[in-house]
Amino acid sequence: MKTQVAIVGGGPGGTASAMFLRELGIQSVIIEKETFPRYRIGESMTGECGAIVRELGLEDRMLKDKHPIKRGLTVYGAGAKNSWFVPVMARTEDGKLVEEFTWQVRRSKFDQMLLEEAIARGAELVQGQATEVLTNGNGGVRGVRVRMADGGMQDIKAEVVLDCSGMATFLANHGVTGPKYRGNYDRQIAIFSQVVGAIRDEGPHRDDTLILYRRKNHWSWFIPLDEEVVSVGVVVPAAYFAEKKESKRDFLVRELHDLNPELKRRIPEVKLVEEVRSVVNYSYQVRQFAGPGFICIGDAHRFVDPVFSFGLYVTMKEAQFAAQAVKDYLEGGNRDQPNPFAQHIKLVEDGYDAVEDVVDAFWEHPLAFAAFTHVRYRDEVIDMLSGRVYGMDEPPRVLKAMRKLLKRDRSMDDGISRPLGSSYTPAA
Ligand SMILES: Cc1cc2nc3c(=O)[nH]c(=O)nc-3n(C[C@H](O)[C@H](O)[C@H](O)COP(=O)(O)OP(=O)(O)OC[C@H]3O[C@@H](n4cnc5c(N)ncnc54)[C@H](O)[C@@H]3O)c2cc1C
């Protein structure tokens, strides 16, 4: 089988890639190993993620499907002694901040909708698991070998492979990219489920995201998924979870009452309506994640920490950037360069560095961060948490202030992200 672009993974990264490629007249095949609908964590969108969904022409569908409307994010400090709110706002063309909303999504439903939409727009779906990378002998990627649902093998030859396999990091695991490094939050565990009967605010902020803080790297999320159900998750150092010697379920139920009084008030009785699941070691970064014939998208090359819900946005935005980079490549652009996607890498890394610095500043300097959101840099914090982190000529003042607090210098010019000041170590 031959196509212009083979996409490994039919999650939001893969389907957004297929749709953006299609808009540019490029044919793609999506290879997906699971049968949809399938469960995924990652349910709260940033403001700019909503903007991408709108750019894909899916706003009416989102409203019809009744995904809860998110207008902002409230963080409750330790002991619920204080709290701060950051609204979802858009920037107009003349630079004004205006009210906007985004969505919370039950991923099984949202991801299936995206996959159906990508197929309806012309992408082909191959149900199977990519197991090997096909190369052209000079290290260039030319496709993938797939174990089909019926057990047979099929080669899919392509001019470009987009790795949208999420945390499975398909190309990194096959040694195509540079090394994979552990991130700052790799010794964390997230344990999560869904509850009914939770108390929500009345009015327009009923379906907002709540973040509840206990101490550094110990927190919880509260994300409404429909009229009845709220997604809840507790994120802690893995060592803390191990010390407790509890089942995941017992741990979650107890933490939902111990972690923060505001969480206990909102969930007076814990009635779980979903399996209790977990994710560990989710923080990493892959070097040289794009090269001749391949680009890794979103989680397939980097993930920091879920606290401010950047994952879906980053993955869908990178899909949009990658579609343009692929178009240029197919038309012969930068083929004489050692890395034809060097500019794409720089654009994406600069944006992700900003995300990482915002997240690190929150964990390392929570009081300063809260002060920034209230007074000093309110508008810029709104921009950052919405996801306006790409293509900035100059870092905004708030990002400079955060980097100063972190004693971190990002002023490199070779396009390689250097997480100075963080605890990155090469993977064993
Ligand atoms: C605890 C936690 C909480 C999070 N909360 C949020 C949040 O609130 N908001 C947010 O925006 N993000 C959140 N995220 C991040 C979010 O889950 C991810 O960023 C998002 O799912 C990435 O989408 P994706 O399409 O890149 O990958 P995925 O959604 O993981 O999709 C990848 C797809 O690839 C398929 N696949 C993998 N390997 C192969 C293969 N070899 N062959 C064929 N198919 C393959 C998989 O079956 C899967 O369907 C959270 C993450 C964690 C860990």
GROMACS .gro file of C-alpha atoms and ligand atoms in nm:
model
  481
    1MET     CA    1   0.000   0.000   0.000
    2LYS     CA    2   0.128   0.352  -0.083
    3THR     CA    3   0.028   0.694   0.048
    4GLN     CA    4   0.180   1.040   0.082
    5VAL     CA    5   0.170   1.042   0.463
    6ALA     CA    6   0.138   0.746   0.702
    7ILE     CA    7   0.008   0.849   1.044
    8VAL     CA    8   0.076   0.614   1.336
    9GLY     CA    9  -0.209   0.661   1.588
   10GLY     CA   10  -0.569   0.772   1.545
   11GLY     CA   11  -0.595   0.990   1.859
   12PRO     CA   12  -0.641   1.368   1.838
   13GLY     CA   13  -0.283   1.417   1.712
   14GLY     CA   14  -0.333   1.170   1.426
   15THR     CA   15  -0.680   1.279   1.325
   16ALA     CA   16  -0.601   1.651   1.344
   17SER     CA   17  -0.291   1.583   1.130
   18ALA     CA   18  -0.503   1.401   0.872
   19MET     CA   19  -0.757   1.685   0.859
   20PHE     CA   20  -0.499   1.963   0.833
   21LEU     CA   21  -0.311   1.767   0.564
   22ARG     CA   22  -0.634   1.717   0.373
   23GLU     CA   23  -0.697   2.093   0.376
   24LEU     CA   24  -0.360   2.125   0.199
   25GLY     CA   25  -0.455   1.857  -0.053
   26ILE     CA   26  -0.237   1.583   0.098
   27GLN     CA   27  -0.351   1.221   0.124
   28SER     CA   28  -0.293   1.023   0.443
   29VAL     CA   29  -0.348   0.680   0.597
   30ILE     CA   30  -0.413   0.655   0.972
   31ILE     CA   31  -0.292   0.336   1.141
   32GLU     CA   32  -0.472   0.269   1.471
   33LYS     CA   33  -0.431  -0.040   1.684
   34GLU     CA   34  -0.731   0.004   1.913
   35THR     CA   35  -1.098  -0.017   1.827
   36PHE     CA   36  -1.279   0.309   1.897
   37PRO     CA   37  -1.443   0.426   2.114
   38ARG     CA   38  -1.156   0.368   2.356
   39TYR     CA   39  -1.081   0.524   2.694
   40ARG     CA   40  -0.819   0.800   2.726
   41ILE     CA   41  -0.732   1.045   3.000
   42GLY     CA   42  -0.685   1.414   2.911
   43GLU     CA   43  -1.027   1.576   2.922
   44SER     CA   44  -0.985   1.950   2.974
   45MET     CA   45  -0.900   2.183   2.683
   46THR     CA   46  -0.713   2.512   2.696
   47GLY     CA   47  -0.867   2.815   2.525
   48GLU     CA   48  -0.646   2.782   2.218
   49CYS     CA   49  -0.734   2.413   2.192
   50GLY     CA   50  -1.094   2.527   2.151
   51ALA     CA   51  -0.969   2.763   1.880
   52ILE     CA   52  -0.815   2.471   1.688
   53VAL     CA   53  -1.137   2.274   1.716
   54ARG     CA   54  -1.314   2.579   1.568
   55GLU     CA   55  -1.052   2.608   1.292
   56LEU     CA   56  -1.131   2.248   1.200
   57GLY     CA   57  -1.493   2.356   1.159
   58LEU     CA   58  -1.615   2.144   1.450
   59GLU     CA   59  -1.776   2.399   1.684
   60ASP     CA   60  -2.134   2.310   1.587
   61ARG     CA   61  -2.060   1.942   1.632
   62MET     CA   62  -1.908   2.008   1.979
   63LEU     CA   63  -2.219   2.202   2.084
   64LYS     CA   64  -2.450   1.937   1.940
   65ASP     CA   65  -2.260   1.667   2.130
   66LYS     CA   66  -2.309   1.873   2.448
   67HIS     CA   67  -1.949   1.869   2.568
   68PRO     CA   68  -1.941   2.082   2.887
   69ILE     CA   69  -1.841   2.445   2.837
   70LYS     CA   70  -1.523   2.552   3.018
   71ARG     CA   71  -1.483   2.923   3.090
   72GLY     CA   72  -1.184   2.908   3.317
   73LEU     CA   73  -0.972   2.736   3.574
   74THR     CA   74  -0.967   2.784   3.953
   75VAL     CA   75  -0.672   2.675   4.164
   76TYR     CA   76  -0.737   2.617   4.537
   77GLY     CA   77  -0.429   2.652   4.756
   78ALA     CA   78  -0.331   2.421   5.043
   79GLY     CA   79  -0.608   2.390   5.300
   80ALA     CA   80  -0.833   2.590   5.061
   81LYS     CA   81  -0.710   2.904   5.240
   82ASN     CA   82  -0.690   3.090   4.912
   83SER     CA   83  -0.781   3.047   4.547
   84TRP     CA   84  -0.723   3.213   4.211
   85PHE     CA   85  -0.911   3.207   3.886
   86VAL     CA   86  -0.786   3.237   3.528
   87PRO     CA   87  -1.058   3.286   3.264
   88VAL     CA   88  -1.049   3.144   2.913
   89MET     CA   89  -1.011   3.447   2.685
   90ALA     CA   90  -0.924   3.495   2.319
   91ARG     CA   91  -0.715   3.773   2.160
   92THR     CA   92  -0.876   3.972   1.881
   93GLU     CA   93  -0.669   4.065   1.575
   94ASP     CA   94  -0.608   4.407   1.726
   95GLY     CA   95  -0.481   4.248   2.045
   96LYS     CA   96  -0.778   4.288   2.281
   97LEU     CA   97  -0.866   4.014   2.527
   98VAL     CA   98  -1.227   3.901   2.487
   99GLU     CA   99  -1.442   3.642   2.663
  100GLU     CA  100  -1.434   3.299   2.505
  101PHE     CA  101  -1.505   2.943   2.606
  102THR     CA  102  -1.354   2.606   2.538
  103TRP     CA  103  -1.466   2.251   2.623
  104GLN     CA  104  -1.425   1.956   2.856
  105VAL     CA  105  -1.437   1.630   2.663
  106ARG     CA  106  -1.506   1.268   2.740
  107ARG     CA  107  -1.222   1.137   2.531
  108SER     CA  108  -1.389   0.816   2.411
  109LYS     CA  109  -1.660   1.029   2.248
  110PHE     CA  110  -1.440   1.319   2.132
  111ASP     CA  111  -1.166   1.101   1.982
  112GLN     CA  112  -1.419   0.886   1.798
  113MET     CA  113  -1.587   1.196   1.657
  114LEU     CA  114  -1.248   1.322   1.532
  115LEU     CA  115  -1.164   0.986   1.376
  116GLU     CA  116  -1.499   0.966   1.196
  117GLU     CA  117  -1.457   1.324   1.079
  118ALA     CA  118  -1.105   1.260   0.946
  119ILE     CA  119  -1.231   0.958   0.752
  120ALA     CA  120  -1.531   1.154   0.620
  121ARG     CA  121  -1.285   1.417   0.493
  122GLY     CA  122  -1.083   1.158   0.299
  123ALA     CA  123  -0.829   0.996   0.531
  124GLU     CA  124  -0.803   0.618   0.511
  125LEU     CA  125  -0.808   0.411   0.832
  126VAL     CA  126  -0.598   0.096   0.862
  127GLN     CA  127  -0.686  -0.103   1.171
  128GLY     CA  128  -0.363  -0.252   1.302
  129GLN     CA  129  -0.043  -0.193   1.494
  130ALA     CA  130   0.268  -0.034   1.342
  131THR     CA  131   0.549  -0.267   1.442
  132GLU     CA  132   0.850  -0.169   1.230
  133VAL     CA  133   0.990   0.134   1.054
  134LEU     CA  134   1.071   0.112   0.681
  135THR     CA  135   1.380   0.310   0.579
  136ASN     CA  136   1.542   0.396   0.248
  137GLY     CA  137   1.892   0.290   0.341
  138ASN     CA  138   2.020   0.644   0.409
  139GLY     CA  139   1.842   0.667   0.744
  140GLY     CA  140   1.537   0.831   0.584
  141VAL     CA  141   1.199   0.696   0.692
  142ARG     CA  142   0.983   0.562   0.407
  143GLY     CA  143   0.690   0.397   0.581
  144VAL     CA  144   0.587   0.145   0.842
  145ARG     CA  145   0.512  -0.225   0.867
  146VAL     CA  146   0.175  -0.299   1.024
  147ARG     CA  147   0.038  -0.604   1.199
  148MET     CA  148  -0.319  -0.601   1.080
  149ALA     CA  149  -0.617  -0.679   1.301
  150ASP     CA  150  -0.641  -1.025   1.133
  151GLY     CA  151  -0.275  -1.103   1.218
  152GLY     CA  152  -0.136  -1.051   0.864
  153MET     CA  153   0.145  -0.804   0.791
  154GLN     CA  154   0.115  -0.507   0.556
  155ASP     CA  155   0.378  -0.253   0.446
  156ILE     CA  156   0.257   0.104   0.409
  157LYS     CA  157   0.503   0.304   0.202
  158ALA     CA  158   0.490   0.679   0.250
  159GLU     CA  159   0.694   0.989   0.178
  160VAL     CA  160   0.648   1.100   0.539
  161VAL     CA  161   0.556   0.918   0.860
  162LEU     CA  162   0.390   1.120   1.135
  163ASP     CA  163   0.430   0.957   1.473
  164CYS     CA  164   0.108   1.035   1.662
  165SER     CA  165   0.133   0.730   1.887
  166GLY     CA  166   0.116   0.937   2.208
  167MET     CA  167   0.305   0.803   2.508
  168ALA     CA  168   0.384   0.486   2.314
  169THR     CA  169   0.656   0.702   2.143
  170PHE     CA  170   0.675   0.464   1.847
  171LEU     CA  171   0.964   0.621   1.653
  172ALA     CA  172   1.170   0.698   1.964
  173ASN     CA  173   1.133   0.335   2.075
  174HIS     CA  174   1.254   0.220   1.732
  175GLY     CA  175   1.569   0.432   1.758
  176VAL     CA  176   1.471   0.663   1.471
  177THR     CA  177   1.484   0.983   1.676
  178GLY     CA  178   1.749   1.110   1.914
  179PRO     CA  179   1.750   0.983   2.274
  180LYS     CA  180   1.453   1.000   2.509
  181TYR     CA  181   1.520   1.186   2.834
  182ARG     CA  182   1.325   1.172   3.155
  183GLY     CA  183   1.141   1.487   3.251
  184ASN     CA  184   1.103   1.673   3.578
  185TYR     CA  185   0.784   1.489   3.674
  186ASP     CA  186   0.878   1.135   3.576
  187ARG     CA  187   0.850   0.998   3.928
  188GLN     CA  188   0.486   1.098   3.961
  189ILE     CA  189   0.178   0.879   3.949
  190ALA     CA  190  -0.171   0.991   3.847
  191ILE     CA  191  -0.464   0.785   3.979
  192PHE     CA  192  -0.806   0.871   3.844
  193SER     CA  193  -1.168   0.777   3.792
  194GLN     CA  194  -1.509   0.948   3.764
  195VAL     CA  195  -1.768   1.033   4.031
  196VAL     CA  196  -2.135   1.129   4.042
  197GLY     CA  197  -2.306   1.348   4.300
  198ALA     CA  198  -2.032   1.613   4.315
  199ILE     CA  199  -2.122   1.971   4.410
  200ARG     CA  200  -2.054   2.225   4.136
  201ASP     CA  201  -2.083   2.602   4.123
  202GLU     CA  202  -2.409   2.744   3.996
  203GLY     CA  203  -2.420   2.954   3.678
  204PRO     CA  204  -2.177   2.994   3.388
  205HIS     CA  205  -1.881   2.848   3.577
  206ARG     CA  206  -2.052   2.520   3.660
  207ASP     CA  207  -1.833   2.318   3.425
  208ASP     CA  208  -1.496   2.485   3.482
  209THR     CA  209  -1.181   2.296   3.574
  210LEU     CA  210  -1.072   2.297   3.938
  211ILE     CA  211  -0.716   2.225   4.050
  212LEU     CA  212  -0.672   2.148   4.419
  213TYR     CA  213  -0.328   2.178   4.571
  214ARG     CA  214  -0.194   2.000   4.874
  215ARG     CA  215   0.180   2.051   4.846
  216LYS     CA  216   0.446   2.054   4.575
  217ASN     CA  217   0.365   1.786   4.313
  218HIS     CA  218   0.065   1.663   4.515
  219TRP     CA  219  -0.265   1.777   4.369
  220SER     CA  220  -0.599   1.682   4.228
  221TRP     CA  221  -0.818   1.770   3.928
  222PHE     CA  222  -1.197   1.808   3.909
  223ILE     CA  223  -1.324   1.816   3.548
  224PRO     CA  224  -1.698   1.794   3.470
  225LEU     CA  225  -1.774   1.551   3.185
  226ASP     CA  226  -2.153   1.587   3.164
  227GLU     CA  227  -2.451   1.687   3.379
  228GLU     CA  228  -2.382   1.409   3.629
  229VAL     CA  229  -2.027   1.287   3.596
  230VAL     CA  230  -1.704   1.455   3.705
  231SER     CA  231  -1.356   1.325   3.624
  232VAL     CA  232  -1.134   1.324   3.933
  233GLY     CA  233  -0.766   1.245   3.955
  234VAL     CA  234  -0.500   1.260   4.222
  235VAL     CA  235  -0.138   1.317   4.122
  236VAL     CA  236   0.140   1.245   4.373
  237PRO     CA  237   0.504   1.135   4.388
  238ALA     CA  238   0.514   0.760   4.319
  239ALA     CA  239   0.708   0.710   4.645
  240TYR     CA  240   0.420   0.864   4.844
  241PHE     CA  241   0.172   0.626   4.681
  242ALA     CA  242   0.400   0.327   4.755
  243GLU     CA  243   0.437   0.430   5.122
  244LYS     CA  244   0.060   0.423   5.169
  245LYS     CA  245   0.040   0.051   5.076
  246GLU     CA  246  -0.320   0.095   4.958
  247SER     CA  247  -0.500  -0.029   4.649
  248LYS     CA  248  -0.542   0.240   4.384
  249ARG     CA  249  -0.911   0.257   4.462
  250ASP     CA  250  -0.863   0.297   4.839
  251PHE     CA  251  -0.590   0.551   4.779
  252LEU     CA  252  -0.807   0.761   4.549
  253VAL     CA  253  -1.112   0.750   4.776
  254ARG     CA  254  -0.909   0.851   5.082
  255GLU     CA  255  -0.714   1.124   4.902
  256LEU     CA  256  -1.033   1.279   4.767
  257HIS     CA  257  -1.117   1.357   5.129
  258ASP     CA  258  -0.770   1.426   5.270
  259LEU     CA  259  -0.613   1.631   4.994
  260ASN     CA  260  -0.794   1.963   5.023
  261PRO     CA  261  -1.105   2.064   5.224
  262GLU     CA  262  -1.261   2.218   4.913
  263LEU     CA  263  -1.243   1.881   4.737
  264LYS     CA  264  -1.407   1.710   5.035
  265ARG     CA  265  -1.683   1.973   5.036
  266ARG     CA  266  -1.746   1.915   4.667
  267ILE     CA  267  -1.744   1.535   4.691
  268PRO     CA  268  -1.908   1.464   5.028
  269GLU     CA  269  -1.960   1.099   4.939
  270VAL     CA  270  -1.728   0.933   4.685
  271LYS     CA  271  -1.945   0.742   4.436
  272LEU     CA  272  -1.714   0.608   4.165
  273VAL     CA  273  -1.872   0.523   3.829
  274GLU     CA  274  -1.558   0.427   3.635
  275GLU     CA  275  -1.268   0.190   3.678
  276VAL     CA  276  -0.981   0.340   3.881
  277ARG     CA  277  -0.683   0.377   3.644
  278SER     CA  278  -0.331   0.513   3.667
  279VAL     CA  279  -0.046   0.651   3.459
  280VAL     CA  280   0.317   0.663   3.577
  281ASN     CA  281   0.642   0.813   3.447
  282TYR     CA  282   0.465   1.038   3.202
  283SER     CA  283   0.729   1.310   3.183
  284TYR     CA  284   0.992   1.289   2.907
  285GLN     CA  285   1.148   1.460   2.611
  286VAL     CA  286   1.280   1.315   2.284
  287ARG     CA  287   1.566   1.486   2.098
  288GLN     CA  288   1.574   1.520   1.715
  289PHE     CA  289   1.208   1.428   1.692
  290ALA     CA  290   1.183   1.516   1.325
  291GLY     CA  291   1.415   1.432   1.036
  292PRO     CA  292   1.417   1.299   0.681
  293GLY     CA  293   1.073   1.150   0.625
  294PHE     CA  294   0.939   1.172   0.982
  295ILE     CA  295   0.794   1.402   1.247
  296CYS     CA  296   0.680   1.309   1.599
  297ILE     CA  297   0.373   1.498   1.719
  298GLY     CA  298   0.280   1.598   2.075
  299ASP     CA  299   0.310   1.322   2.333
  300ALA     CA  300   0.510   1.118   2.082
  301HIS     CA  301   0.810   1.340   2.164
  302ARG     CA  302   0.740   1.533   2.485
  303PHE     CA  303   0.514   1.557   2.785
  304VAL     CA  304   0.571   1.765   3.095
  305ASP     CA  305   0.290   1.752   3.353
  306PRO     CA  306  -0.088   1.760   3.317
  307VAL     CA  307  -0.160   2.036   3.573
  308PHE     CA  308  -0.264   2.306   3.323
  309SER     CA  309  -0.417   2.075   3.058
  310PHE     CA  310  -0.180   2.156   2.772
  311GLY     CA  311  -0.161   1.803   2.621
  312LEU     CA  312  -0.447   1.802   2.371
  313TYR     CA  313  -0.370   2.154   2.263
  314VAL     CA  314  -0.001   2.095   2.203
  315THR     CA  315  -0.068   1.777   2.010
  316MET     CA  316  -0.336   1.934   1.786
  317LYS     CA  317  -0.138   2.255   1.732
  318GLU     CA  318   0.174   2.059   1.640
  319ALA     CA  319  -0.042   1.862   1.395
  320GLN     CA  320  -0.136   2.191   1.230
  321PHE     CA  321   0.227   2.308   1.213
  322ALA     CA  322   0.341   1.968   1.087
  323ALA     CA  323   0.086   1.967   0.802
  324GLN     CA  324   0.242   2.284   0.661
  325ALA     CA  325   0.596   2.153   0.716
  326VAL     CA  326   0.504   1.830   0.532
  327LYS     CA  327   0.356   2.025   0.243
  328ASP     CA  328   0.680   2.223   0.205
  329TYR     CA  329   0.881   1.901   0.225
  330LEU     CA  330   0.670   1.724  -0.037
  331GLU     CA  331   0.726   2.022  -0.265
  332GLY     CA  332   1.101   1.979  -0.222
  333GLY     CA  333   1.160   2.236   0.053
  334ASN     CA  334   1.479   2.205   0.262
  335ARG     CA  335   1.567   1.865   0.112
  336ASP     CA  336   1.929   1.977   0.082
  337GLN     CA  337   1.946   2.054   0.455
  338PRO     CA  338   2.081   1.799   0.705
  339ASN     CA  339   1.741   1.817   0.875
  340PRO     CA  340   1.457   1.931   0.648
  341PHE     CA  341   1.235   1.989   0.953
  342ALA     CA  342   1.481   2.196   1.159
  343GLN     CA  343   1.250   2.501   1.156
  344HIS     CA  344   0.956   2.293   1.267
  345ILE     CA  345   1.161   2.155   1.557
  346LYS     CA  346   1.259   2.506   1.667
  347LEU     CA  347   0.901   2.638   1.651
  348VAL     CA  348   0.765   2.344   1.849
  349GLU     CA  349   1.045   2.333   2.107
  350ASP     CA  350   1.021   2.706   2.180
  351GLY     CA  351   0.648   2.669   2.247
  352TYR     CA  352   0.694   2.360   2.463
  353ASP     CA  353   0.977   2.526   2.656
  354ALA     CA  354   0.734   2.807   2.744
  355VAL     CA  355   0.478   2.549   2.861
  356GLU     CA  356   0.741   2.374   3.071
  357ASP     CA  357   0.859   2.698   3.229
  358VAL     CA  358   0.502   2.799   3.322
  359VAL     CA  359   0.442   2.457   3.480
  360ASP     CA  360   0.777   2.458   3.663
  361ALA     CA  361   0.721   2.813   3.790
  362PHE     CA  362   0.386   2.703   3.935
  363TRP     CA  363   0.542   2.410   4.122
  364GLU     CA  364   0.861   2.583   4.233
  365HIS     CA  365   0.715   2.926   4.319
  366PRO     CA  366   0.340   2.888   4.383
  367LEU     CA  367   0.303   3.211   4.579
  368ALA     CA  368   0.479   3.423   4.317
  369PHE     CA  369   0.274   3.247   4.049
  370ALA     CA  370  -0.051   3.334   4.230
  371ALA     CA  371   0.062   3.696   4.261
  372PHE     CA  372   0.134   3.708   3.887
  373THR     CA  373  -0.217   3.585   3.808
  374HIS     CA  374  -0.386   3.838   4.038
  375VAL     CA  375  -0.208   4.159   3.970
  376ARG     CA  376   0.121   4.195   3.795
  377TYR     CA  377   0.077   4.000   3.475
  378ARG     CA  378  -0.290   3.895   3.470
  379ASP     CA  379  -0.338   3.934   3.093
  380GLU     CA  380  -0.015   3.755   3.011
  381VAL     CA  381  -0.099   3.464   3.242
  382ILE     CA  382  -0.434   3.437   3.059
  383ASP     CA  383  -0.240   3.418   2.730
  384MET     CA  384   0.003   3.156   2.860
  385LEU     CA  385  -0.260   2.929   3.013
  386SER     CA  386  -0.474   2.957   2.699
  387GLY     CA  387  -0.175   2.831   2.502
  388ARG     CA  388  -0.056   3.139   2.314
  389VAL     CA  389   0.303   3.019   2.340
  390TYR     CA  390   0.410   2.972   1.977
  391GLY     CA  391   0.596   3.201   1.741
  392MET     CA  392   0.661   3.472   2.000
  393ASP     CA  393   0.920   3.724   1.877
  394GLU     CA  394   1.005   3.807   2.234
  395PRO     CA  395   0.902   3.614   2.549
  396PRO     CA  396   0.629   3.805   2.736
  397ARG     CA  397   0.725   3.977   3.061
  398VAL     CA  398   0.561   3.710   3.273
  399LEU     CA  399   0.765   3.436   3.107
  400LYS     CA  400   1.084   3.633   3.161
  401ALA     CA  401   0.985   3.678   3.526
  402MET     CA  402   0.919   3.305   3.563
  403ARG     CA  403   1.253   3.218   3.401
  404LYS     CA  404   1.426   3.456   3.635
  405LEU     CA  405   1.267   3.286   3.934
  406LEU     CA  406   1.368   2.947   3.793
  407LYS     CA  407   1.719   3.077   3.713
  408ARG     CA  408   1.669   2.934   3.366
  409ASP     CA  409   1.815   3.056   3.041
  410ARG     CA  410   1.642   2.961   2.716
  411SER     CA  411   1.841   3.193   2.495
  412MET     CA  412   1.986   2.935   2.261
  413ASP     CA  413   1.986   2.973   1.887
  414ASP     CA  414   2.048   2.623   1.758
  415GLY     CA  415   1.692   2.499   1.797
  416ILE     CA  416   1.781   2.244   2.064
  417SER     CA  417   1.577   2.274   2.379
  418ARG     CA  418   1.799   2.289   2.685
  419PRO     CA  419   1.598   2.256   3.000
  420LEU     CA  420   1.854   2.438   3.213
  421GLY     CA  421   1.775   2.427   3.581
  422SER     CA  422   1.554   2.119   3.557
  423SER     CA  423   1.652   1.771   3.662
  424TYR     CA  424   1.675   1.612   3.320
  425THR     CA  425   1.886   1.301   3.300
  426PRO     CA  426   1.944   1.071   3.004
  427ALA     CA  427   1.716   0.768   3.013
  428ALA     CA  428   1.887   0.455   3.141
  429LIG     C1  429  -0.273   1.204   3.406
  429LIG     C2  430  -0.290   1.283   3.279
  429LIG     C3  431  -0.388   1.381   3.271
  429LIG     C4  432  -0.403   1.456   3.154
  429LIG     N1  433  -0.495   1.556   3.149
  429LIG     C5  434  -0.506   1.632   3.039
  429LIG     C6  435  -0.603   1.735   3.030
  429LIG     O1  436  -0.681   1.760   3.122
  429LIG     N2  437  -0.608   1.806   2.914
  429LIG     C7  438  -0.526   1.782   2.809
  429LIG     O2  439  -0.534   1.852   2.708
  429LIG     N3  440  -0.435   1.683   2.813
  429LIG     C8  441  -0.423   1.607   2.925
  429LIG     N4  442  -0.334   1.505   2.928
  429LIG     C9  443  -0.254   1.478   2.807
  429LIG    C10  444  -0.337   1.406   2.699
  429LIG     O3  445  -0.382   1.284   2.748
  429LIG    C11  446  -0.249   1.381   2.578
  429LIG     O4  447  -0.170   1.494   2.550
  429LIG    C12  448  -0.330   1.346   2.452
  429LIG     O5  449  -0.404   1.229   2.471
  429LIG    C13  450  -0.236   1.329   2.334
  429LIG     O6  451  -0.308   1.290   2.219
  429LIG     P1  452  -0.234   1.202   2.110
  429LIG     O7  453  -0.325   1.191   1.993
  429LIG     O8  454  -0.097   1.254   2.088
  429LIG     O9  455  -0.214   1.059   2.181
  429LIG     P2  456  -0.324   0.953   2.226
  429LIG    O10  457  -0.450   1.018   2.261
  429LIG    O11  458  -0.257   0.869   2.329
  429LIG    O12  459  -0.348   0.867   2.096
  429LIG    C14  460  -0.245   0.784   2.044
  429LIG    C15  461  -0.311   0.671   1.965
  429LIG    O13  462  -0.208   0.597   1.901
  429LIG    C16  463  -0.241   0.460   1.904
  429LIG     N5  464  -0.116   0.386   1.889
  429LIG    C17  465  -0.008   0.388   1.972
  429LIG     N6  466   0.091   0.311   1.923
  429LIG    C18  467   0.045   0.262   1.804
  429LIG    C19  468   0.103   0.175   1.706
  429LIG     N7  469   0.227   0.125   1.718
  429LIG     N8  470   0.027   0.143   1.598
  429LIG    C20  471  -0.099   0.193   1.584
  429LIG     N9  472  -0.158   0.273   1.674
  429LIG    C21  473  -0.086   0.307   1.783
  429LIG    C22  474  -0.309   0.442   2.038
  429LIG    O14  475  -0.393   0.328   2.039
  429LIG    C23  476  -0.387   0.572   2.052
  429LIG    O15  477  -0.520   0.561   2.007
  429LIG    C24  478  -0.318   1.430   3.043
  429LIG    C25  479  -0.220   1.331   3.051
  429LIG    C26  480  -0.205   1.257   3.168
  429LIG    C27  481  -0.098   1.153   3.176
   0.00000   0.00000   0.00000
